[in-house]
JSON list of C-alpha atoms in Angstrom, two decimals:
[
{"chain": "A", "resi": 340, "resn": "UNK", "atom": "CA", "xyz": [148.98, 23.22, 38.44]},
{"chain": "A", "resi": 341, "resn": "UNK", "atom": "CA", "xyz": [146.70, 25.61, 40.13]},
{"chain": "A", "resi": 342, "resn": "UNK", "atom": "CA", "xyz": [147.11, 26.36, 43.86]},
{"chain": "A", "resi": 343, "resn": "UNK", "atom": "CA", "xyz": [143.98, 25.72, 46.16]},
{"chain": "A", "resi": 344, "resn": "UNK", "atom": "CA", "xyz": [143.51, 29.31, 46.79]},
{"chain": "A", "resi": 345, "resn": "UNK", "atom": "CA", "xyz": [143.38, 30.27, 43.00]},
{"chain": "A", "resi": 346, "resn": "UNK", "atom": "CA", "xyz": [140.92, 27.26, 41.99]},
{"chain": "A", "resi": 347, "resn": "UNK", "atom": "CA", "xyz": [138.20, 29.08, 45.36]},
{"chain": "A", "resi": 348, "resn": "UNK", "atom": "CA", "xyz": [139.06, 32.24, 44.04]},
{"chain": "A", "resi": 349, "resn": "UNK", "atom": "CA", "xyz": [138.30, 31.38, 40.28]},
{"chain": "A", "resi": 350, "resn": "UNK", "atom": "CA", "xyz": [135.70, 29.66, 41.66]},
{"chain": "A", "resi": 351, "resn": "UNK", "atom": "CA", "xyz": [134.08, 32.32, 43.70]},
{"chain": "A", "resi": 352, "resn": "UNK", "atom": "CA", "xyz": [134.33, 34.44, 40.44]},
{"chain": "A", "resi": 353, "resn": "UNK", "atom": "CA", "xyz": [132.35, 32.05, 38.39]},
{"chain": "A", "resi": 354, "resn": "UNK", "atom": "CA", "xyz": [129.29, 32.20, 40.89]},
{"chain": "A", "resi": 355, "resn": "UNK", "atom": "CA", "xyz": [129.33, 35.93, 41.29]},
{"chain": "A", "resi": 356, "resn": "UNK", "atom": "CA", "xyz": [129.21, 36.34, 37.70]},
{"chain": "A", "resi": 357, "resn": "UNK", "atom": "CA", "xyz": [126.00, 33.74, 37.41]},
{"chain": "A", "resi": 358, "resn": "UNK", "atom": "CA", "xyz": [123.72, 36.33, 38.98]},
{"chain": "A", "resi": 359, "resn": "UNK", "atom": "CA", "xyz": [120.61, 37.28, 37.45]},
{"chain": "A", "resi": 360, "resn": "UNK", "atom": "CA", "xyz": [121.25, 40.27, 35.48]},
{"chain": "A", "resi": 361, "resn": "UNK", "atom": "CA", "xyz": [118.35, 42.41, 34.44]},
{"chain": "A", "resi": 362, "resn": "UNK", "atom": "CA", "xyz": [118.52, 42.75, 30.54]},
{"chain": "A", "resi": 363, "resn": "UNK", "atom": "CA", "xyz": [116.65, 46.02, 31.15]},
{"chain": "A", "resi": 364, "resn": "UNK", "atom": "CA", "xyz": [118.05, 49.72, 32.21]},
{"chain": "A", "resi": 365, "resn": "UNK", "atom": "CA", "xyz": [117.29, 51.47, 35.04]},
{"chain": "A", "resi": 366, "resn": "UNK", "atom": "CA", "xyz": [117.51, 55.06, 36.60]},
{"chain": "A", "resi": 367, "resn": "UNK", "atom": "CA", "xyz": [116.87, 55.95, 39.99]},
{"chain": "A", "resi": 368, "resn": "UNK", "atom": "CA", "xyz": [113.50, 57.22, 41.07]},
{"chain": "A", "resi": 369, "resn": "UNK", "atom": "CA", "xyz": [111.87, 59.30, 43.80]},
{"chain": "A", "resi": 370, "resn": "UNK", "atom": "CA", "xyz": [109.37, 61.37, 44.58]},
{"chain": "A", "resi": 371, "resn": "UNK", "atom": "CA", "xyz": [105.62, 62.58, 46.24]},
{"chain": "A", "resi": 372, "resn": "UNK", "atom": "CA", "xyz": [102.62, 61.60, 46.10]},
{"chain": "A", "resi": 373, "resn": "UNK", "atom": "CA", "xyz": [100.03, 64.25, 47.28]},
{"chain": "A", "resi": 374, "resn": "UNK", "atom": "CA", "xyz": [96.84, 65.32, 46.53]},
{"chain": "A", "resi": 375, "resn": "UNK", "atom": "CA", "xyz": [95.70, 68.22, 43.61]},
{"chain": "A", "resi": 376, "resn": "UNK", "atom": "CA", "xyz": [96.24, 70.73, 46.88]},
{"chain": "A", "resi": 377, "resn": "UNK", "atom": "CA", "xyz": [99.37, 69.18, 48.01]},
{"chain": "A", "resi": 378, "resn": "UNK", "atom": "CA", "xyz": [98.26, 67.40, 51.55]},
{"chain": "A", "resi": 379, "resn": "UNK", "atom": "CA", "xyz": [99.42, 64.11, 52.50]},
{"chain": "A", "resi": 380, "resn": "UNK", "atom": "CA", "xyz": [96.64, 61.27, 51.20]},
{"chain": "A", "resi": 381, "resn": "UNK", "atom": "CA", "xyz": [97.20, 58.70, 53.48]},
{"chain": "A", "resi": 382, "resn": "UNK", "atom": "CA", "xyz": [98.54, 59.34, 57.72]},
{"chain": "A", "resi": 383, "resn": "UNK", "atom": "CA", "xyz": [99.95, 55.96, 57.64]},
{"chain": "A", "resi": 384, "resn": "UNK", "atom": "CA", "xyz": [101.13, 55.42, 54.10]},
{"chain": "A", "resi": 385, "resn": "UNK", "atom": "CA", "xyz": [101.06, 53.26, 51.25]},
{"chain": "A", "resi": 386, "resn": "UNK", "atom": "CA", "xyz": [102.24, 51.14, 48.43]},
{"chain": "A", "resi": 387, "resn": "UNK", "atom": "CA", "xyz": [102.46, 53.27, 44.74]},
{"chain": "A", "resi": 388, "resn": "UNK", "atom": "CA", "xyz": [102.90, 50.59, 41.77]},
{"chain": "A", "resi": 389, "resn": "UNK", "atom": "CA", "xyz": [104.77, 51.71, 38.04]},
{"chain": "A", "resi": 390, "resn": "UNK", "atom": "CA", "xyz": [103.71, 49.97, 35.05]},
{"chain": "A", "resi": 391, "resn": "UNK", "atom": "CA", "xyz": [106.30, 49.95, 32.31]},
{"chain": "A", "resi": 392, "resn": "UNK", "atom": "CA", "xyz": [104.72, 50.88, 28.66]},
{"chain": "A", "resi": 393, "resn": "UNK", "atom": "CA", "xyz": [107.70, 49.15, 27.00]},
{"chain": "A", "resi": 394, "resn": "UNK", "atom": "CA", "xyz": [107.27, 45.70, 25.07]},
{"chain": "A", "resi": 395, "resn": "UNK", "atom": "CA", "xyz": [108.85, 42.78, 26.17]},
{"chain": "A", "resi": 396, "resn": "UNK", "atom": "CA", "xyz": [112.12, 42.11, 24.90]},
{"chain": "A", "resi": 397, "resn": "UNK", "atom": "CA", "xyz": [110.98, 38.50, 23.49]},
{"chain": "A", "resi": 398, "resn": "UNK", "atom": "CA", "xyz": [108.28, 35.88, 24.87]},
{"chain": "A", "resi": 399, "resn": "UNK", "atom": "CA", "xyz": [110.23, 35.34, 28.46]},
{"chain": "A", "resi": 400, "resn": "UNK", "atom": "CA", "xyz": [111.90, 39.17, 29.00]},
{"chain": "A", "resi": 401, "resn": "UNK", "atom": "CA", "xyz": [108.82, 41.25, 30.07]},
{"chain": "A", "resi": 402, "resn": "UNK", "atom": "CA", "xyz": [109.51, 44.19, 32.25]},
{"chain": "A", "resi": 403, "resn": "UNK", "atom": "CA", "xyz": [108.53, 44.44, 35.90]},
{"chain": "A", "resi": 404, "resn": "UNK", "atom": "CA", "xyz": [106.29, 46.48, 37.80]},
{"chain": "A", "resi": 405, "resn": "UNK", "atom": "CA", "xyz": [108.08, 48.65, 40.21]},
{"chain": "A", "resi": 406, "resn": "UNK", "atom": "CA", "xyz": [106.96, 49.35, 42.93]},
{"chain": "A", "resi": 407, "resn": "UNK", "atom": "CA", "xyz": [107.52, 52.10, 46.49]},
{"chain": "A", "resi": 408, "resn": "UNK", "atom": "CA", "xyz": [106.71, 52.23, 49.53]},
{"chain": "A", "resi": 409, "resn": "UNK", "atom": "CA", "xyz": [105.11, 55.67, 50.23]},
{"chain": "A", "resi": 410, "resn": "UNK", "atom": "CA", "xyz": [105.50, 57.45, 53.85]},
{"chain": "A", "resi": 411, "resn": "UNK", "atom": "CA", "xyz": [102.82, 59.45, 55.41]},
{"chain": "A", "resi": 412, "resn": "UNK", "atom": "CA", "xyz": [104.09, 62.69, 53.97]},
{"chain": "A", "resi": 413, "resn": "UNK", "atom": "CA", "xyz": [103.34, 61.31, 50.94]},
{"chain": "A", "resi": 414, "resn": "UNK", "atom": "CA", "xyz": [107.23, 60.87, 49.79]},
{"chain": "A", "resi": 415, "resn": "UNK", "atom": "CA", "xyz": [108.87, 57.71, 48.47]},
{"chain": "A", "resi": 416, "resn": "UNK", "atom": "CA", "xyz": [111.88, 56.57, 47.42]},
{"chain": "A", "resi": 417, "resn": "UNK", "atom": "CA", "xyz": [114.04, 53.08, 46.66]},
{"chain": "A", "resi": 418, "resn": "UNK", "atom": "CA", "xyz": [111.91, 52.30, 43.81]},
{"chain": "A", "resi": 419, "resn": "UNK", "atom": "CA", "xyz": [112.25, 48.44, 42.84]},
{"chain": "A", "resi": 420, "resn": "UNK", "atom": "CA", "xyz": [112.07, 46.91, 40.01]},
{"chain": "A", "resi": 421, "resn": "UNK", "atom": "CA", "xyz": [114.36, 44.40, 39.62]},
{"chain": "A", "resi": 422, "resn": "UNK", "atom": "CA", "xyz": [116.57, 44.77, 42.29]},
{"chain": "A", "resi": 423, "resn": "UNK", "atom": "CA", "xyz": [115.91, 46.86, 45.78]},
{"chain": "A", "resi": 424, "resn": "UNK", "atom": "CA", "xyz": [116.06, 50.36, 44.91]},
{"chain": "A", "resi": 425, "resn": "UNK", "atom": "CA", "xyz": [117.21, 49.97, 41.45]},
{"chain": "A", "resi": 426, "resn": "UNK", "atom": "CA", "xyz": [114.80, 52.92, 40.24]},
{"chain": "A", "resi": 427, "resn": "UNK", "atom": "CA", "xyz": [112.63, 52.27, 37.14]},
{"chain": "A", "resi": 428, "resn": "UNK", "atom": "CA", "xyz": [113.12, 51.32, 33.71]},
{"chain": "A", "resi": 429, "resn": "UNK", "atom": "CA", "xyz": [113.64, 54.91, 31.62]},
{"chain": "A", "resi": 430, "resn": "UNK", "atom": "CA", "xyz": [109.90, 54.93, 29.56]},
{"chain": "A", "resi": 431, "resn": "UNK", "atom": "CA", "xyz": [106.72, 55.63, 30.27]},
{"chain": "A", "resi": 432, "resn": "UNK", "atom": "CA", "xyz": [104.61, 53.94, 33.58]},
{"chain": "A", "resi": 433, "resn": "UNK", "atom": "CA", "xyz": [101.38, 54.11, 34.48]},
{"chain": "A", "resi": 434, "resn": "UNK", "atom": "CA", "xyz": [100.71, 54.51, 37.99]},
{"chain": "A", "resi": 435, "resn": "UNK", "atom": "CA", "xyz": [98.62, 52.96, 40.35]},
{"chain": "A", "resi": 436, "resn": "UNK", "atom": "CA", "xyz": [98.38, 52.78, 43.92]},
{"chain": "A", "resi": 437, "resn": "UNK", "atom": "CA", "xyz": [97.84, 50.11, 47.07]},
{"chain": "A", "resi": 438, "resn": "UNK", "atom": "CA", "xyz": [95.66, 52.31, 49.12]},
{"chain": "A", "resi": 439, "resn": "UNK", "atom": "CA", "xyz": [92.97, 50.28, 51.59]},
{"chain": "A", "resi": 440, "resn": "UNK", "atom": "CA", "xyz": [91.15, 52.72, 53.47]},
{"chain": "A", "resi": 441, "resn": "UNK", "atom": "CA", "xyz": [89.87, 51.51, 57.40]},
{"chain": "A", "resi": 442, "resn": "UNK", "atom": "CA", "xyz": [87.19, 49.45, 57.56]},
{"chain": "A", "resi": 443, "resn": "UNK", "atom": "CA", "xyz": [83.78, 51.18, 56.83]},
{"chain": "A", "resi": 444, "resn": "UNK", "atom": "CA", "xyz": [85.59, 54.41, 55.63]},
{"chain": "A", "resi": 445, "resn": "UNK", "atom": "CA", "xyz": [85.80, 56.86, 52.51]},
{"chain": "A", "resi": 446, "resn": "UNK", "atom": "CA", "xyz": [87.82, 55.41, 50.04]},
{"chain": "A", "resi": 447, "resn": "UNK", "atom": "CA", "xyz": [90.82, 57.92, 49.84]},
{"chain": "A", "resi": 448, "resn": "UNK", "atom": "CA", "xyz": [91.31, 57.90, 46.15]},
{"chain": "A", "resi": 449, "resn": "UNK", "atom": "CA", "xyz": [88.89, 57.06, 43.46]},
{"chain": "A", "resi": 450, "resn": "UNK", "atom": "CA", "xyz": [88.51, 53.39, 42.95]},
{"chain": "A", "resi": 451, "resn": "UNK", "atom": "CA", "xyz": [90.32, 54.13, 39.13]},
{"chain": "A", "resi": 452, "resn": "UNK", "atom": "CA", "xyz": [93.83, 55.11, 40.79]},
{"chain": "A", "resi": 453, "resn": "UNK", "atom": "CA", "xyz": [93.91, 51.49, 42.33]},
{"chain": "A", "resi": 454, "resn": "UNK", "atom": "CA", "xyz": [94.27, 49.41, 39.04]},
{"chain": "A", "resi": 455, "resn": "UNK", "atom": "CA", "xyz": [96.66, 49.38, 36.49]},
{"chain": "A", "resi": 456, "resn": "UNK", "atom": "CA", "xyz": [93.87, 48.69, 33.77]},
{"chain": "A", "resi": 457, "resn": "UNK", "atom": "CA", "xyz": [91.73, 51.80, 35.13]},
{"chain": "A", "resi": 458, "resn": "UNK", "atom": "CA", "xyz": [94.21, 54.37, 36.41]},
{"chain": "A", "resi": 459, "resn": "UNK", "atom": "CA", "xyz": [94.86, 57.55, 34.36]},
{"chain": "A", "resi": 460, "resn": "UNK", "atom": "CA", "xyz": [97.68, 58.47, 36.17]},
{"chain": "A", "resi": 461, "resn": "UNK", "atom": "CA", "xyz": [101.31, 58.50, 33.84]},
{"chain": "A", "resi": 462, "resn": "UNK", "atom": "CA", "xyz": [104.62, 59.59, 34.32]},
{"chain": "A", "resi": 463, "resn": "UNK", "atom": "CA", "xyz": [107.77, 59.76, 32.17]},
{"chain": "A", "resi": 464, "resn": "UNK", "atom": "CA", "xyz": [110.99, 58.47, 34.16]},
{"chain": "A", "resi": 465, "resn": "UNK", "atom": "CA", "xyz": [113.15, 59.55, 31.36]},
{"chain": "A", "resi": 466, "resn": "UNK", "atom": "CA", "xyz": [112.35, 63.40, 32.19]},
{"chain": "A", "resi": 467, "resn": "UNK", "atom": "CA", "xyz": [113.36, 63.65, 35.38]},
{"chain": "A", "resi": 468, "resn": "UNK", "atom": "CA", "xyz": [114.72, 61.06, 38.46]},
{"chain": "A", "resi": 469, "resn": "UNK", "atom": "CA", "xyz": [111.98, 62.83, 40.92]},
{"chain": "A", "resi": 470, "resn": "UNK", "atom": "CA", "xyz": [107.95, 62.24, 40.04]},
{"chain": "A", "resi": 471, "resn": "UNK", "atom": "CA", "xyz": [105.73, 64.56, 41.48]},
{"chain": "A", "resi": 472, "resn": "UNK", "atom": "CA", "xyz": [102.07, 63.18, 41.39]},
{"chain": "A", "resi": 473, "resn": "UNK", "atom": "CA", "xyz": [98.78, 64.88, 41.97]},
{"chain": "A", "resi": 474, "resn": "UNK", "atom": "CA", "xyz": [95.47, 62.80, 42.72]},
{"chain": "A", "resi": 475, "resn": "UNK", "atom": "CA", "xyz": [92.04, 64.51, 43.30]},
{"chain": "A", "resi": 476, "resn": "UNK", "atom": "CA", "xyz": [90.09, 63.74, 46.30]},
{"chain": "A", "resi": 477, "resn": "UNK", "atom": "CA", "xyz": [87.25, 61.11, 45.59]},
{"chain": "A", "resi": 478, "resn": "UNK", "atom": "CA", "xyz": [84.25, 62.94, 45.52]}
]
């Protein structure tokens, strides 16, 4: 017969084993986001989206957008996908970013750097762990 504190513990195990597990992989990821001349874009920061380019793994299994929050030096790090800070699934992303400017002002980036269907901006996570990314000034 099993002991009380074996069936809880057996128990416990069960349940910590029913978590949701991400079928994908994932790498840490950091890194800036600047201008082409390296200055800060926004003085109060912002959020920077990555779009996996992988397919899904079957009709219900389709990767998630990550996602950063971006400081006003432009740096970010603690990438989510799936998890907080789990980093980004090793493949291609494009990149697009949550940037509102004030009320009546300049945009701060062209309006194609704010959608994922518009953006040209793409990086390669399975290079390197830190992204360095370069956006020209709207004109």
């Amino acid at each position: 017969m099993i002991s009380r504190d074996a069936w809880w513990a057996l128990a416990l195990t069960a349940l910590i084993g029913c978590g949701s597990a991400s079928p994908f992989d994932y790498q840490p990821a950091s890194g800036k986001v600047t201008y082409d001349d390296g200055t800060p874009i926004s003085p109060s920061g912002f959020t920077i989206y990555f779009s996996p380019q992988v397919a899904a793994i079957n009709a219900e299994t389709h990767p998630r957008v990550a996602k950063a929050m971006v400081d006003a030096s432009g740096n970010f790090t603690e990438t989510t996908s799936h998890k907080f800070g789990d980093g980004l699934i090793p493949a291609k992303h494009k990149v697009f970013l949550d940037l509102k400017p004030a009320k009546g002002a300049k945009p701060l980036v062209a309006a194609a750097y704010t959608d994922v269907e518009t953006t040209p901006l793409e990086v390669d996570s399975t290079a390197t762990d830190f992204l360095e990314i370069k956006i020209p000034r709207p004109q």
